[in-house]
Short mmCIF file of C-alpha atoms in Angstrom, two decimals:
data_model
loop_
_atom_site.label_atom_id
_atom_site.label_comp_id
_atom_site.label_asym_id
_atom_site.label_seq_id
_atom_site.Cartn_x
_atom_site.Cartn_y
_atom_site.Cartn_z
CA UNK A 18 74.62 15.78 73.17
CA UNK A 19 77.36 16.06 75.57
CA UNK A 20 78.51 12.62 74.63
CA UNK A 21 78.28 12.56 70.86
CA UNK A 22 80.82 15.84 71.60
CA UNK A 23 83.07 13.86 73.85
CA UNK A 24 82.99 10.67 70.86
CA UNK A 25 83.81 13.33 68.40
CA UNK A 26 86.89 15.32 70.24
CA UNK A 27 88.09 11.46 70.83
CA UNK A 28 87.73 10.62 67.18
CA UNK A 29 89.58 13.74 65.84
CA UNK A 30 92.32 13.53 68.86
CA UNK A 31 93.18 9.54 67.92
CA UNK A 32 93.08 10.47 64.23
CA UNK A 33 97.30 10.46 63.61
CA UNK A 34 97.13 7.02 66.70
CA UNK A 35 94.54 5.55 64.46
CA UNK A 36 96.08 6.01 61.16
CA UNK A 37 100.07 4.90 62.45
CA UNK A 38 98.20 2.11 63.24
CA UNK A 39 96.37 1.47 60.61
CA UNK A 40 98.96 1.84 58.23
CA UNK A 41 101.93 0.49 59.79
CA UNK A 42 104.15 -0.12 56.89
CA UNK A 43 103.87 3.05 55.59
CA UNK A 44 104.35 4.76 58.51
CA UNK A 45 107.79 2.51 59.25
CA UNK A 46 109.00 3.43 56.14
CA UNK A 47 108.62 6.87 56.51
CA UNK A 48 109.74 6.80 60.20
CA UNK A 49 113.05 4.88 58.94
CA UNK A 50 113.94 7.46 56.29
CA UNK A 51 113.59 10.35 58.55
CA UNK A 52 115.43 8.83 61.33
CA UNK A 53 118.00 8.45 58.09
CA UNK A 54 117.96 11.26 56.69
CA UNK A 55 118.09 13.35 59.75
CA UNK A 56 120.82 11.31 61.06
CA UNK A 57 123.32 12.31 58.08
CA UNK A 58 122.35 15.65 58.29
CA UNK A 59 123.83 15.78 61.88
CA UNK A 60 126.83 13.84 60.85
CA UNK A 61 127.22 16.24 58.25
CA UNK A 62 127.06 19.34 60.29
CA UNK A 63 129.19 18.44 63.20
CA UNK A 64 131.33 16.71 61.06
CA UNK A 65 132.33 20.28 59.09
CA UNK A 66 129.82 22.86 60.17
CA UNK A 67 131.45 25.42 57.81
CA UNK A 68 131.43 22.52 54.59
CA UNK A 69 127.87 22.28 55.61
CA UNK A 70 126.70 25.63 55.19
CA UNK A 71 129.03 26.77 52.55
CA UNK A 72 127.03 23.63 51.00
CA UNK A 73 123.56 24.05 51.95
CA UNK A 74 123.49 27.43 53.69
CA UNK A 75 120.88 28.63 56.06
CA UNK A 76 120.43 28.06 59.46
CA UNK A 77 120.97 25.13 61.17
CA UNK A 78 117.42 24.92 62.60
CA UNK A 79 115.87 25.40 59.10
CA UNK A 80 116.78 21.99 58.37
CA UNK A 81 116.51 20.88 61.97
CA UNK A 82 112.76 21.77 61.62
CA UNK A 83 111.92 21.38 57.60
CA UNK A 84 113.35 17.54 57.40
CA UNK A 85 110.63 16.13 60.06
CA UNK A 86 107.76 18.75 58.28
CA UNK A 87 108.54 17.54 54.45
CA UNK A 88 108.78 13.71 55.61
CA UNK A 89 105.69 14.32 57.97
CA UNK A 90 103.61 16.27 54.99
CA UNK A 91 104.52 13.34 52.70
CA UNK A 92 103.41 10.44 55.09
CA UNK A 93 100.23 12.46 55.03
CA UNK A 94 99.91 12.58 51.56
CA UNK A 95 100.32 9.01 50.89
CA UNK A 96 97.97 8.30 54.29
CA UNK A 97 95.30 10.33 52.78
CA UNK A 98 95.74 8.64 49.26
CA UNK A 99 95.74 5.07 51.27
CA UNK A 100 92.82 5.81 53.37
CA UNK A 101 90.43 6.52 49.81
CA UNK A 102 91.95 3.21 48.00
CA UNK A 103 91.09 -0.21 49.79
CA UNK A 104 93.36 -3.31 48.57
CA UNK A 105 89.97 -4.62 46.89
CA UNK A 106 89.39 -1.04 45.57
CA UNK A 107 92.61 -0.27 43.65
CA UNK A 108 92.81 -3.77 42.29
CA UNK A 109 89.80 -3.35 40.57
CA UNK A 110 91.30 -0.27 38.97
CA UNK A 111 94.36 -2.00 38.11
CA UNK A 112 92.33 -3.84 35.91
CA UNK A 113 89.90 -2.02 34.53
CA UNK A 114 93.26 0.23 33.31
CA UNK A 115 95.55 -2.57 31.82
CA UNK A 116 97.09 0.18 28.99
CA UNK A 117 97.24 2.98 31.14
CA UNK A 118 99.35 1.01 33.88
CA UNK A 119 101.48 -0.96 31.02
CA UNK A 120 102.36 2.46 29.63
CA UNK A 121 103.18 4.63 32.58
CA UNK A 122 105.08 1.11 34.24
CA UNK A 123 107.00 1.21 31.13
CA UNK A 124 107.82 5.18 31.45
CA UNK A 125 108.71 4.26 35.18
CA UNK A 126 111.06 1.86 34.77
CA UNK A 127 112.81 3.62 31.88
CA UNK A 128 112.97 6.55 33.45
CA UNK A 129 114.25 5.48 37.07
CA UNK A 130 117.88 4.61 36.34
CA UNK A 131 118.33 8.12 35.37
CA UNK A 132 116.37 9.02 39.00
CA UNK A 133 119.29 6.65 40.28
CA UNK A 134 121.81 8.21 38.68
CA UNK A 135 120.97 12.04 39.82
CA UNK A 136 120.19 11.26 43.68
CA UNK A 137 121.18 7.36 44.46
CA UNK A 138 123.97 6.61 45.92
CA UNK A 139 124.14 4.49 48.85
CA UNK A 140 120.95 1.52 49.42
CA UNK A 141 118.94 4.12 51.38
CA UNK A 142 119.08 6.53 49.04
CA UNK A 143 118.02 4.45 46.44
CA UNK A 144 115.58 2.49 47.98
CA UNK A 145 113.52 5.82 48.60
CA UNK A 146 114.32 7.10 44.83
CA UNK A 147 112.78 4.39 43.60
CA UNK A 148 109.67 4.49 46.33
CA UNK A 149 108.98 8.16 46.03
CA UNK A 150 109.09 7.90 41.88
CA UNK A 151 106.80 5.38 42.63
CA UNK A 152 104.37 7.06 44.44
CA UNK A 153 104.71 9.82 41.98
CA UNK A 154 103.82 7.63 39.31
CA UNK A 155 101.03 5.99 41.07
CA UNK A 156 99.75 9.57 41.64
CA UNK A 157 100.26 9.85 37.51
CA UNK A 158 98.09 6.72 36.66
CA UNK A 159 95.60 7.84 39.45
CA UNK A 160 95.00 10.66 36.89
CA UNK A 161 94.86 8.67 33.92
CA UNK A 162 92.46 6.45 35.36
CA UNK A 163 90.09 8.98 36.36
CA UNK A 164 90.52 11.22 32.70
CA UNK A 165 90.25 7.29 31.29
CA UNK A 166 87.01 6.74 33.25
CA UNK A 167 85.15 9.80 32.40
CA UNK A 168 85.87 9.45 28.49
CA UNK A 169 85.45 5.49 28.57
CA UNK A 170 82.16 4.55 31.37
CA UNK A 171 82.91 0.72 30.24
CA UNK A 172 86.06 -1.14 30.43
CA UNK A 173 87.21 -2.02 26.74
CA UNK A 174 89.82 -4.47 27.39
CA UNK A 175 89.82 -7.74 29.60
CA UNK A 176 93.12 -9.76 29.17
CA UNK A 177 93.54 -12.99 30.94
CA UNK A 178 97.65 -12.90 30.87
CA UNK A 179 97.07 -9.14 32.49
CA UNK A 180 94.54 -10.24 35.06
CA UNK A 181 96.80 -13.18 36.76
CA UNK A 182 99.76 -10.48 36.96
CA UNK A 183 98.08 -8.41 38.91
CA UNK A 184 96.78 -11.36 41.18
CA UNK A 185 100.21 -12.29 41.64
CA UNK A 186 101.43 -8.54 41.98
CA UNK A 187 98.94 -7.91 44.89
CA UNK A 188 99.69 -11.09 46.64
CA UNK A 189 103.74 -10.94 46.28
CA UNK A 190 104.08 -7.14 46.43
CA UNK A 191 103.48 -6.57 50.04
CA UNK A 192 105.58 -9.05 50.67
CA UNK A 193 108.38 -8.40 48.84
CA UNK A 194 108.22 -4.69 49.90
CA UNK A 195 108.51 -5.89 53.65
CA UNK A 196 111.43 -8.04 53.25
CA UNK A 197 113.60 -5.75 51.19
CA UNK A 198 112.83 -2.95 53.81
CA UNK A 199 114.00 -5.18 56.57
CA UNK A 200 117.28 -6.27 54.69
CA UNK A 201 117.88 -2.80 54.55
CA UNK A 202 117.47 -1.99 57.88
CA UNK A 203 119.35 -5.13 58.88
CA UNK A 204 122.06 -4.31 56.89
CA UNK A 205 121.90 -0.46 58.44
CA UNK A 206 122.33 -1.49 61.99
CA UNK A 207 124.91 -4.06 61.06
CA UNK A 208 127.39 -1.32 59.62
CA UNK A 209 126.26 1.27 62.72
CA UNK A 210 127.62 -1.56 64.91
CA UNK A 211 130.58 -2.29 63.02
CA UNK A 212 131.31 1.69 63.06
CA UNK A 213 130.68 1.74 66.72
CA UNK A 214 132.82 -0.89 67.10
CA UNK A 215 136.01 0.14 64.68
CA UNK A 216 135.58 4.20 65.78
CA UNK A 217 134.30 4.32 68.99
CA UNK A 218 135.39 1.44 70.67
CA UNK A 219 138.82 1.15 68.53
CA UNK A 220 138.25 -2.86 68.33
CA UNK A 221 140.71 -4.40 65.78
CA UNK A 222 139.85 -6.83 63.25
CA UNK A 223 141.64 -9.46 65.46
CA UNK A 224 139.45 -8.08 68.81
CA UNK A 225 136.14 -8.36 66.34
CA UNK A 226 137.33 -12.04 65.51
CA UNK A 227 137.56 -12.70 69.06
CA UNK A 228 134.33 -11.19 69.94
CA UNK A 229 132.13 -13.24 67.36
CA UNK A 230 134.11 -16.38 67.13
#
């Protein structure tokens, strides 16, 4: 008894280790736009505190507490939704919904430049518009697929052209999704250093010629 207690108080005290772990991408991502998004909100304040709160009002520590909650609650979200869809798992639903994904891709893509529009902005910003309106979406066509399964119990519609795009899509995806993030993060550090460089250090363009020549 007192060591199926000790195995349990283990397995609920790893849960958050186990689950960074697990899901390392996802937890990256959302590690990366935090450390983002909490960095400009610094800049901003002690840049002009009274800009800031004419802009956003409230107290300082409101933000300085609700940025890591909402980007902690929404890792969690998209955790929980991870842990209940294996790879294998959510394929198979990808193809036993080819209209319901068609449709709702096509309503995604149409409506994201207007997403772009109202909150883009610099590559940050609009690499997480266009992952958030994804999840959202995904969460969309999760509830299509399950109205879709309880009205339909067999899948109506097998298309050959549909079924090697998703084979493709689940093999070049993750990919794809890792090397853009990178680029972006490359190309982050590259303009902190060039800032560091130029502001803090007052190096020239002649003295940063010099120093990578």
């Amino acid at each position: 008894m007192g060591n199926t207690i000790q195995i349990d108080h283990d397995q609920k005290e790893n849960w958050f280790i186990k689950n960074i772990k697990k899901y390392q991408v996802i937890t990256f991502t959302f590690g990366f736009l935090l450390l983002y998004r909490f960095s400009t909100f610094l800049i901003g304040y002690f840049a002009d505190k009274n800009l800031f709160l004419e802009r956003f009002g409230l107290n300082i520590w409101f933000w300085a507490i609700g940025i890591p909650i909402i980007y902690f609650l929404q890792w969690l979200l998209v955790v929980c939704v991870a842990s209940k869809l294996s790879k294998d798992k959510l394929q198979q639903k990808f193809l036993r919904h080819p209209i319901a994904t068609i449709i709702l891709f096509i309503l995604y893509v149409t409506d994201l430049p207007y997403r772009l529009a109202e909150y883009g902005g610099n590559i940050t910003n609009i690499f997480e518009t266009i992952v958030y309106y994804a999840f959202v979406s995904f969460l969309w066509w999760l509830l299509v697929c399950w109205i879709s399964t309880k009205i339909f119990k067999k899948q109506r519609f097998q298309w050959r052209w549909y079924k090697k795009i998703m084979e493709k899509f689940f093999v070049v995806m993750p990919i794809a999704y890792k090397v853009i993030l990178g680029l972006i993060i490359a190309f982050l550090l590259f303009f902190i250093i060039f800032l560091l460089l130029t502001i803090v250090f007052k190096y020239s363009g002649q003295d940063l010629k010099m120093l990578f020549s």
